[in-house]
Coordinates of C-alpha atoms and ligand atoms in Angstrom, one line a residue:
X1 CA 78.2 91.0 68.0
X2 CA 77.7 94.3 66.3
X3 CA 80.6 96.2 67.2
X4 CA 82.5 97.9 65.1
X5 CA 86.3 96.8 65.2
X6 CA 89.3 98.6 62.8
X7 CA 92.2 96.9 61.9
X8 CA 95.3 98.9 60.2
X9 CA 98.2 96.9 59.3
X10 CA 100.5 97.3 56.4
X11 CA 100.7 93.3 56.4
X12 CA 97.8 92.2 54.2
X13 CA 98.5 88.6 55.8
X14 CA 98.2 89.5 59.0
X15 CA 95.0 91.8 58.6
X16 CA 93.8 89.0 57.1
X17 CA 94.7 86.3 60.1
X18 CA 93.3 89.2 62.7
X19 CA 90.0 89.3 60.4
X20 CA 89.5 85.6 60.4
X21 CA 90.2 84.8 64.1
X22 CA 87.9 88.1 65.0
X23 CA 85.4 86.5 63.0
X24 CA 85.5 83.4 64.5
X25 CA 85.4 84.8 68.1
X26 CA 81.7 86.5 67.0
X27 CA 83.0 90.0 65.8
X28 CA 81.4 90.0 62.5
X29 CA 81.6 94.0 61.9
X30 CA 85.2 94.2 61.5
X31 CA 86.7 96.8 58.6
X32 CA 90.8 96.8 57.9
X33 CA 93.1 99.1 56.2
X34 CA 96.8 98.7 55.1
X35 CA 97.2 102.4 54.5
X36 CA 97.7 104.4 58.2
X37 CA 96.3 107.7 56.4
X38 CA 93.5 106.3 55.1
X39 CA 92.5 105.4 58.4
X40 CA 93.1 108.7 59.7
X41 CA 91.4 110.0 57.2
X42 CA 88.1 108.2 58.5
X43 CA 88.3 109.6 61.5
X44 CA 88.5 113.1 60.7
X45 CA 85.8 113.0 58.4
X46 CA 84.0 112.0 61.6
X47 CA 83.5 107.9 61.3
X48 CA 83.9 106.3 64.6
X49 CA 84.9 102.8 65.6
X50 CA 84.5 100.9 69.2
X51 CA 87.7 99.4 68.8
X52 CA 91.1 100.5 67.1
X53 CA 93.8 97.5 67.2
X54 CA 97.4 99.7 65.0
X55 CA 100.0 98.2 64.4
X56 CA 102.7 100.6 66.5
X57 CA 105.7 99.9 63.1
X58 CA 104.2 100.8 59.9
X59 CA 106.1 102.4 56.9
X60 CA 104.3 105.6 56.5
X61 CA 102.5 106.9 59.7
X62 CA 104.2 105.7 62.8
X63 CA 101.3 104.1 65.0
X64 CA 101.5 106.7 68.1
X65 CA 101.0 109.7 65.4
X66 CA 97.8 107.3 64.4
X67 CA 96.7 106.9 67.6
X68 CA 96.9 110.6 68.6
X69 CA 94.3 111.3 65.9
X70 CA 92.1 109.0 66.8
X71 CA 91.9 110.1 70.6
X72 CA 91.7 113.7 69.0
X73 CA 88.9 112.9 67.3
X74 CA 87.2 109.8 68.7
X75 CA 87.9 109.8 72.3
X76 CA 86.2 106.8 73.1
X77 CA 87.6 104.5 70.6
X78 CA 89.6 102.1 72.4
X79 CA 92.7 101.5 70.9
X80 CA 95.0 98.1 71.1
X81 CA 98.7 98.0 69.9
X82 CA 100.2 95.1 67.9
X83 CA 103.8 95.4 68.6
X84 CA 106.7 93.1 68.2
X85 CA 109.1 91.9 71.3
X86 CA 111.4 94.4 70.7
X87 CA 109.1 97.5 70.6
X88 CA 107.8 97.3 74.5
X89 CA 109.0 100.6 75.3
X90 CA 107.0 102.5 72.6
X91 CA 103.9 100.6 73.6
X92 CA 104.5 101.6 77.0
X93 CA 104.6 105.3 75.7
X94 CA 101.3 104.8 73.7
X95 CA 99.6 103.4 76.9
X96 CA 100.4 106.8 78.4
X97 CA 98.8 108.7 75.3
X98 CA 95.4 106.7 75.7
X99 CA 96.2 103.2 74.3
X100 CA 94.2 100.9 76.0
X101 CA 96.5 97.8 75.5
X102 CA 99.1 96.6 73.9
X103 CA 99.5 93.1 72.2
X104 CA 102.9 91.4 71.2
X105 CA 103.0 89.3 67.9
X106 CA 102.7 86.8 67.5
X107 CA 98.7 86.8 68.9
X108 CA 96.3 84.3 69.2
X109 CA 92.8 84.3 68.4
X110 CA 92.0 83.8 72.3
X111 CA 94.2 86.6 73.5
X112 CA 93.0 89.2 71.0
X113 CA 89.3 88.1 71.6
X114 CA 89.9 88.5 75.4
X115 CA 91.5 92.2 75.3
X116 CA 88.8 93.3 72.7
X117 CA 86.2 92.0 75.0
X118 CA 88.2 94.0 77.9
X119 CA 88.3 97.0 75.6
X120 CA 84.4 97.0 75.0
X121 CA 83.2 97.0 78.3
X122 CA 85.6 99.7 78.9
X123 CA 83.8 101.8 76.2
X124 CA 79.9 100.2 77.4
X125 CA 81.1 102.0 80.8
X126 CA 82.9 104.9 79.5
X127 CA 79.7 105.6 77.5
X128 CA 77.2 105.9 80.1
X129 CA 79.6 107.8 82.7
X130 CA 80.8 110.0 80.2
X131 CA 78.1 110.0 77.4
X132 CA 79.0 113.0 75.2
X133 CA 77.5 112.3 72.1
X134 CA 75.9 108.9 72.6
X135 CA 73.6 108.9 75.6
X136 CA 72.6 105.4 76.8
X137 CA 69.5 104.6 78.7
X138 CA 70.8 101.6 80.7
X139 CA 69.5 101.9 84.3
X140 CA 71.7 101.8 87.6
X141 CA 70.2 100.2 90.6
X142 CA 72.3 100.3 93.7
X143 CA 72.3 96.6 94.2
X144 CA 72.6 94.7 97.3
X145 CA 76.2 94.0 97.5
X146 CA 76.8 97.5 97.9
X147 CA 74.9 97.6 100.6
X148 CA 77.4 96.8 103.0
X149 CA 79.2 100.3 101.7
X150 CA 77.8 103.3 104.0
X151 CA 78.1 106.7 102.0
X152 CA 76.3 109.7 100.8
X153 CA 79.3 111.6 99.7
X154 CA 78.6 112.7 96.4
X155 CA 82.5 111.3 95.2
X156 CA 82.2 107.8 96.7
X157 CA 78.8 107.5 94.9
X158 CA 80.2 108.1 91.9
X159 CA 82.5 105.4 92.7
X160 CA 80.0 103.0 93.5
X161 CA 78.3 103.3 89.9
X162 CA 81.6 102.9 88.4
X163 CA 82.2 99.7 90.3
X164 CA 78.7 98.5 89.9
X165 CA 78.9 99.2 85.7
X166 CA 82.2 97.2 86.3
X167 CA 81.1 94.2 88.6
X168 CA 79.7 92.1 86.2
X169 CA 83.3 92.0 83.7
X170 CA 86.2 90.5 84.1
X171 CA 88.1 93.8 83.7
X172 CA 91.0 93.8 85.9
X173 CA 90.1 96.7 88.8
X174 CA 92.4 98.8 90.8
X175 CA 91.3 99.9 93.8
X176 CA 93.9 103.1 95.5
X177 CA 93.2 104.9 98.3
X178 CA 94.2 105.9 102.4
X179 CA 94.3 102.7 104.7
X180 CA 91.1 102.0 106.1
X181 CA 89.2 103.5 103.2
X182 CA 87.5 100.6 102.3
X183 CA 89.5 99.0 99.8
X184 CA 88.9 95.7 100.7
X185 CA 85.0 96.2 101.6
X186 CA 84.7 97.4 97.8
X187 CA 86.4 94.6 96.0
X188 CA 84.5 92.3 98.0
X189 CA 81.3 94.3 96.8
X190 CA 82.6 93.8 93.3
X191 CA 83.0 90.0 93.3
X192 CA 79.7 90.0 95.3
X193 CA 77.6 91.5 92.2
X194 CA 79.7 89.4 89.7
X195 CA 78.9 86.0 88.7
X196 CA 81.7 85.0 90.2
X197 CA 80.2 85.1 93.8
X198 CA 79.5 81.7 94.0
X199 CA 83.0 81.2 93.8
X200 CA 86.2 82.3 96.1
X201 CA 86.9 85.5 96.9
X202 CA 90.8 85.0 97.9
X203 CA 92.4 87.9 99.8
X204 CA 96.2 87.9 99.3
X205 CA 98.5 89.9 101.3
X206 CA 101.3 90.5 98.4
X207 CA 103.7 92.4 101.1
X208 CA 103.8 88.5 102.4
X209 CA 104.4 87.0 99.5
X210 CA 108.0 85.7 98.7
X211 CA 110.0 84.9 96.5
X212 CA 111.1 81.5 97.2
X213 CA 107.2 80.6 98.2
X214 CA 106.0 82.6 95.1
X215 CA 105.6 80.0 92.7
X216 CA 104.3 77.0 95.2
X217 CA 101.8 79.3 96.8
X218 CA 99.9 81.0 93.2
X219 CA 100.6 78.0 91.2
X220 CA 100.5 75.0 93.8
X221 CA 102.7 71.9 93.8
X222 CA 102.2 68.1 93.2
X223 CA 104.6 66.1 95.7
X224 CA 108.1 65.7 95.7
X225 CA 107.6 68.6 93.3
X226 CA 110.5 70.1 95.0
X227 CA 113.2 69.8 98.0
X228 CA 109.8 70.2 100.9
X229 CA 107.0 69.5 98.9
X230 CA 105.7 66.6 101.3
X231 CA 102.7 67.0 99.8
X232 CA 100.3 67.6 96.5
X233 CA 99.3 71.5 97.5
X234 CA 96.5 73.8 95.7
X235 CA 97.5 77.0 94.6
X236 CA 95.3 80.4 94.9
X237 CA 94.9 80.1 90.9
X238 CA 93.0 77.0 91.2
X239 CA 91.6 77.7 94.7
X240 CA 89.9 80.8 93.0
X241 CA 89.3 79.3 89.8
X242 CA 86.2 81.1 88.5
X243 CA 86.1 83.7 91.8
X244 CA 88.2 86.5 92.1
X245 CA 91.7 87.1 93.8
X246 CA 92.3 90.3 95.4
X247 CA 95.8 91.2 95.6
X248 CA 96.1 93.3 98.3
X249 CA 99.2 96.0 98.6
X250 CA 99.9 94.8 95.4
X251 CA 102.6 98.3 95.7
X252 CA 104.6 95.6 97.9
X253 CA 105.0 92.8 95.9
X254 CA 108.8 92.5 95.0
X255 CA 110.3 93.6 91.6
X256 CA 111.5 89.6 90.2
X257 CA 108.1 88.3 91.2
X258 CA 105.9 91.0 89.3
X259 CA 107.2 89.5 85.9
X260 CA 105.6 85.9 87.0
X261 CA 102.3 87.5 87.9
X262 CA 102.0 89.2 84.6
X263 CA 103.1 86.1 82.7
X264 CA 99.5 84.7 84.2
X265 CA 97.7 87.6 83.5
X266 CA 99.1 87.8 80.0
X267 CA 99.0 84.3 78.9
X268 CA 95.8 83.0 81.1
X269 CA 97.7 80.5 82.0
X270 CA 100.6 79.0 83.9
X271 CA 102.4 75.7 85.2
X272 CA 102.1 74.1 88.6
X273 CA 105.2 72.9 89.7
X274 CA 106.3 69.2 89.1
X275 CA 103.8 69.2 86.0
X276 CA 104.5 70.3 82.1
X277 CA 101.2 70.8 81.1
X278 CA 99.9 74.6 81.3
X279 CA 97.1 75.2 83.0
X280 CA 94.0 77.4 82.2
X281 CA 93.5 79.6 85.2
X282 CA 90.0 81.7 84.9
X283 CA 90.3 84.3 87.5
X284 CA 89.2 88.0 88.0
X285 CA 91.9 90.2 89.5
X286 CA 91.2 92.7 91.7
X287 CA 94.1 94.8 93.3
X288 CA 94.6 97.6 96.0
X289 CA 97.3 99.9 97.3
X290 CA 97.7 102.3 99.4
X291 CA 100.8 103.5 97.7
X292 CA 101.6 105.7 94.9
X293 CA 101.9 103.3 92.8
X294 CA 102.4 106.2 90.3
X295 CA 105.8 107.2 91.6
X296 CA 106.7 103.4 91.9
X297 CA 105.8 102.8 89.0
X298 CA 107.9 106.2 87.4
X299 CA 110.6 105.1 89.8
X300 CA 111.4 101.7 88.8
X301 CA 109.9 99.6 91.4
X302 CA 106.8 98.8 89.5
X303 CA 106.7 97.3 86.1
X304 CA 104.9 99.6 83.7
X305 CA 103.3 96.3 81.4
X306 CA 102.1 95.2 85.0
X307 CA 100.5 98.9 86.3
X308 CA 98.5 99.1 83.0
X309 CA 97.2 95.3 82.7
X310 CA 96.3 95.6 86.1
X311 CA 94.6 98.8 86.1
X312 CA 91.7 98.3 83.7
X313 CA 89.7 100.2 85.8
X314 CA 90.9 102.2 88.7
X315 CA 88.4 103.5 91.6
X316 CA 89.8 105.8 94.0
X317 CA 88.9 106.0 97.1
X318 CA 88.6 109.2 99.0
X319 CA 90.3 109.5 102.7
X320 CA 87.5 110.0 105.3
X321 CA 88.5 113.8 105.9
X322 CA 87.4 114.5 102.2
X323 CA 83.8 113.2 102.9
X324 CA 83.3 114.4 106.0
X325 CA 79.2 113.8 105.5
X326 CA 80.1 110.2 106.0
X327 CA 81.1 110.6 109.7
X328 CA 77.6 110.7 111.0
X329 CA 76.4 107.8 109.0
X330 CA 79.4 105.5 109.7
X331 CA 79.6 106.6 113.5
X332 CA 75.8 105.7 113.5
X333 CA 76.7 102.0 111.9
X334 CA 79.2 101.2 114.1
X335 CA 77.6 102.5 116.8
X336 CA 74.7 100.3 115.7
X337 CA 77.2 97.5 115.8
X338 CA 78.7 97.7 119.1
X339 CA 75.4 98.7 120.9
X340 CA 74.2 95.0 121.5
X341 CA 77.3 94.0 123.4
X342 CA 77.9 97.4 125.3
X343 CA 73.7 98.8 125.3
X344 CA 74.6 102.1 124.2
X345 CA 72.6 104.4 122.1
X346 CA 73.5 107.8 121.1
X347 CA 76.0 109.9 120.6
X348 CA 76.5 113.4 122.7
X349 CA 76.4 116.9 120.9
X350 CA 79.5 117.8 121.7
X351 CA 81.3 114.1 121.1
X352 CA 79.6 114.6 117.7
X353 CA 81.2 117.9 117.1
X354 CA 84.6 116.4 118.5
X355 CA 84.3 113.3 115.8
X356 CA 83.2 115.9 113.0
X357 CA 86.6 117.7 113.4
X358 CA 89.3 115.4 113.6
X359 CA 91.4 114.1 110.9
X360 CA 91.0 110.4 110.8
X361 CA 95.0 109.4 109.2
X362 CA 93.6 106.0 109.8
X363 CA 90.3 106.6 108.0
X364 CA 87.4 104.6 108.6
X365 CA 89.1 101.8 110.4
X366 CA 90.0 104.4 112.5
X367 CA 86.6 106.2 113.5
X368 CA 85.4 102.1 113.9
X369 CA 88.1 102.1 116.2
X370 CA 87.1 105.0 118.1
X371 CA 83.3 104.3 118.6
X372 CA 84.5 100.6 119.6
X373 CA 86.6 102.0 122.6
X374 CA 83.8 104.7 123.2
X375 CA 81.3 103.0 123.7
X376 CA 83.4 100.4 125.9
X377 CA 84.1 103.6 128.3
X378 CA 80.5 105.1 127.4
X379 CA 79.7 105.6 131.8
X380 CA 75.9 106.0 130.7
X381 CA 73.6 105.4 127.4
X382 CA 75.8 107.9 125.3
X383 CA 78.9 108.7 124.5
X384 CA 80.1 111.8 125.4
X385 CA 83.0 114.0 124.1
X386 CA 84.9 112.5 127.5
X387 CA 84.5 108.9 126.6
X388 CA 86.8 110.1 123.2
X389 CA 90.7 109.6 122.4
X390 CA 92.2 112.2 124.5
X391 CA 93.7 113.5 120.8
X392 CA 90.1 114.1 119.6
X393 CA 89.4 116.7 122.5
X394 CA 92.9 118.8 121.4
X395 CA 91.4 121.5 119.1
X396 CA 94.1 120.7 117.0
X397 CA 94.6 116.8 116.6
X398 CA 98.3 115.5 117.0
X399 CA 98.1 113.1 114.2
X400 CA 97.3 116.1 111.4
X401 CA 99.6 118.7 113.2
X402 CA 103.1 117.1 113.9
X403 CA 104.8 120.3 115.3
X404 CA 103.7 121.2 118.8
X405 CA 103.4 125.3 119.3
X406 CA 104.1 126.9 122.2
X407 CA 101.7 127.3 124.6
X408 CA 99.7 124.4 123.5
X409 CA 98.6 121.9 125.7
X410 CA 101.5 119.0 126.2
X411 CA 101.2 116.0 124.3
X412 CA 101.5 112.7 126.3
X413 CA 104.3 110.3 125.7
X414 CA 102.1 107.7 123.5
X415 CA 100.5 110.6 121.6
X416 CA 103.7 111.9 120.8
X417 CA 105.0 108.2 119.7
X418 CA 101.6 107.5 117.6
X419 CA 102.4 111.2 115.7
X420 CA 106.2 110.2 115.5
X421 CA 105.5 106.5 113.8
X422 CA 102.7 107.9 111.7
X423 CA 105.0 110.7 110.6
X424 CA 107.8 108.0 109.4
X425 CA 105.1 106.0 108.3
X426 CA 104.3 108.7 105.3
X427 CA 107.3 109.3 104.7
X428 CA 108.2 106.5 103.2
X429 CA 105.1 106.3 101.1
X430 CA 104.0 103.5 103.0
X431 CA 106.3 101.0 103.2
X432 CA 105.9 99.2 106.3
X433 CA 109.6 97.5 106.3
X434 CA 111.1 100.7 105.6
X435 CA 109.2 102.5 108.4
X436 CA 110.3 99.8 110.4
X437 CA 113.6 100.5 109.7
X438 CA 113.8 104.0 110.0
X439 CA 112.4 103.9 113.5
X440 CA 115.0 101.2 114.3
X441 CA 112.1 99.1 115.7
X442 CA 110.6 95.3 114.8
X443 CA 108.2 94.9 111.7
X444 CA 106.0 92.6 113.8
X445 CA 105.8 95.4 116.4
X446 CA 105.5 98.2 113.4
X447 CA 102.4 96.5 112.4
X448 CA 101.0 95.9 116.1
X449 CA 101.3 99.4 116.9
X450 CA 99.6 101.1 113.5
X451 CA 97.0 98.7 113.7
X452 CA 96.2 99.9 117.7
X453 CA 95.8 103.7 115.5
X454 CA 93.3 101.7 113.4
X455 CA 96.0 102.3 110.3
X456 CA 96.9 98.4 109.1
Ligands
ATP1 N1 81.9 102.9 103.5 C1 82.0 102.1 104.5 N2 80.9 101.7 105.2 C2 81.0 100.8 106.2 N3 82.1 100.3 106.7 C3 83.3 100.6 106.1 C4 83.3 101.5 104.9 N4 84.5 101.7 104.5 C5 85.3 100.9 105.3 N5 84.5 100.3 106.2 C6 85.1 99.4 107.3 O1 86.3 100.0 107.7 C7 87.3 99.0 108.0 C8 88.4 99.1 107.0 O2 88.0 98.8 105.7 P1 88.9 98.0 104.7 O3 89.6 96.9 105.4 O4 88.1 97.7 103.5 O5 90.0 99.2 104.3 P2 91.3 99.1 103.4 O6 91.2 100.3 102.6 O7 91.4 97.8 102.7 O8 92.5 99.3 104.5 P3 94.1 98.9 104.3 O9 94.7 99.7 103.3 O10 94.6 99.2 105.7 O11 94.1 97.4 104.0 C9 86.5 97.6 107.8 O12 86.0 97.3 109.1 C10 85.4 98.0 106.9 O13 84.3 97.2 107.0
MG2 MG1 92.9 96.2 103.1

């Protein structure tokens, strides 16, 4: 490999470690320097690097003040901390400033290997989205496993070639967005162009995960392992070995159990339970959320080390009412879809104007939703603006427009109720047990109710 890798260290035994277990994992262009200005000094007289690895404690330059020249002046260099145990915070801060990584001593030559090789495909992708100086020639086909994705809006596109540059990595995605955006459908595109997609693609529901089942369910069990353990069970790490997990509202997944995921996405490894011999786990993880993980993550309810191991790559998702040039298309798909059961074939002028103008809070699922029930009251070969959700026919739809003016036509009881639990549903960023309690109701019937608004 030609890449071009610095190391700056003020250890000269370490460098030299680093350079030898770089060399052994096929970096061969690797440069070091024990003096922090020096290395700045490269930099500003225009020398460039793939990959940066600081140390963050050195004597004369601190490592943040390094890296802040080098993101000055080489934007796309990658950079990796080497920190020690006690200086998490500060790499924390320097993953804020444009650090890619950060590593904690000691590190071994597998570990480094695998967050360079995360770093560089980073940069490969970074170069041909963003090319500046260096323009690459590297063709994008829209290949078939994004087929499935129906868009023309110039935003998701864009997301689509990100993904696609991504697929074939194992860089850990983050996929955000609105419910019924499509998160799902996209990570399963992902795995799908991988070569991973002869393996599992294992959906994980992490607002289901608990605590007590944590360890049994991602690592599995051998018998007895445990008070209940009646029998020898798999875990999703070996279930998916060599597919992909997707770790869906990973926003929900409690505070004590976050630490144990990132152990396994640190270390590559972990123990099943009634064993004591690690094992190897080869997986590519893909998460979603619908939260803002953002504020979690600002807040305390989200461990920082997690939210930036995870988030390699993060696509966003636009909400439906941002791409509005998707309605058409999609209504035409699903359309398309329910037809053969319900022999419909068109949709009116005026239903078209009706599904044009409303809001979708439940996104795609939602307008799915719609044309399912539409074309199940459709009384001849199209569907007409009457066949609609009476809250599509309201010039102004309830869901987007909580307050009701005066003079406006009256809301009916379940309209009124769908605005309500939406409304609470917002509020609390999300959170479906916390909706639930707000609105004094069950989480069982919480969920049944959002997902009749095509929201869960
Ligand atoms: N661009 C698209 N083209 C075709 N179908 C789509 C598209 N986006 C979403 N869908 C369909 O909409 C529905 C919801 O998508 P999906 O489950 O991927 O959403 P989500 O973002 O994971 O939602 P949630 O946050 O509620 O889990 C699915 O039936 C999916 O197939
Ligand atoms: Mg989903």
């Amino acid at each position: 490999m030609d890449n071009s890798i610095l190391l700056i260290d003020d250890e000269p035994l370490f460098l030299d470690s680093i350079r030898r277990g770089l060399n052994l994992c096929g970096f061969k262009n690797v440069r070091s320097e024990q003096d922090p200005n020096k290395a700045a000094a490269l930099f500003k007289e225009g020398r460039s690097f793939d990959v940066a690895l600081i140390d963050l404690n050195m004597p004369e330059t601190n490592g943040i003040e390094l890296l802040n020249v080098i993101k000055n002046t080489s934007p796309n260099t990658e950079c990796l901390m080497v920190t020690a145990v006690n200086e998490v915070s500060a790499a924390v801060e320097c993953l804020k400033n444009g650090a890619r990584d950060y590593l904690v001593k000691p590190i071994s030559a597998d570990t480094l290997g695998l967050a360079i090789k995360c770093a560089l495909e980073r940069k490969r992708v970074l170069d041909i989205l963003h090319p500046g100086k260096k323009m690459t020639s590297t063709a994008l086909t829209h290949i078939e496993a994004f087929r499935s994705i129906i868009t023309r809006s110039p935003k998701v596109l864009k997301i689509l070639k990100e993904a696609e540059l991504h697929a074939a990595s194992d860089i850990p995605v983050m996929i955000t967005g609105e419910s019924g955006t499509g998160k799902e459908l996209l990570a399963r595109a992902v795995h799908c162009a991988s070569s991973r997609t002869k393996f599992s693609f294992t959906p994980i529901n992490m607002a289901s995960v608990t605590g007590s089942l944590f360890d049994a369910e991602f690592f599995g069990c051998t018998k007895g392992a445990f008070t209940g353990a009646e029998k020898t069970r798999i875990g999703h790490l070996e279930q998916t070995n060599k597919g992909t997990l997707f770790l869906d509202e990973i926003g929900d997944l409690p505070l004590d159990l976050q630490g144990k995921l990132l152990r396994v996405l640190q270390e590559g490894e972990y123990l099943k339970l009634g064993t004591s011999k690690p094992q190897k786990t080869d997986v590519r993880f893909i998460s979603a959320t619908n939260t803002n993980l953002d504020r979690f993550k600002d807040n305390g309810m989200f461990r920082n080390d997690l939210y930036y191991r995870l988030k390699g790559v993060c696509l966003h998702l636009p909400p439906l009412r941002e791409r509005k040039e998707d309605i058409p298309l999609l209504a035409d798909k699903f359309l398309k879809e329910f037809s053969d059961v319900y022999g419909k074939d068109g949709i009116s002028e005026e239903a078209g104007i009706l599904l044009m103008n409303y809001d979708y809070p439940g996104n795609i699922r939602e307008l799915r939703s719609i044309i399912q029930l539409a074309v199940n009251l459709a009384q001849g070969r199209q569907i007409s603006a009457g066949s609609l959700p009476t809250h599509l026919r309201k010039r102004k739809p309830v869901a987007s427009g909580y307050s009701q003016k005066e003079g406006s036509p009256v809301a009916t009881l379940k309209e009124m109720e769908k605005a309500h639990i939406l409304k609470a549903y917002e509020q609390t960023g999300k959170i479906k047990a916390q909706t639930a309690k707000l609105l004094s109701i069950g989480l069982n019937t919480l969920r049944r109710k959002l997902e009749v608004y095509g929201v869960a």
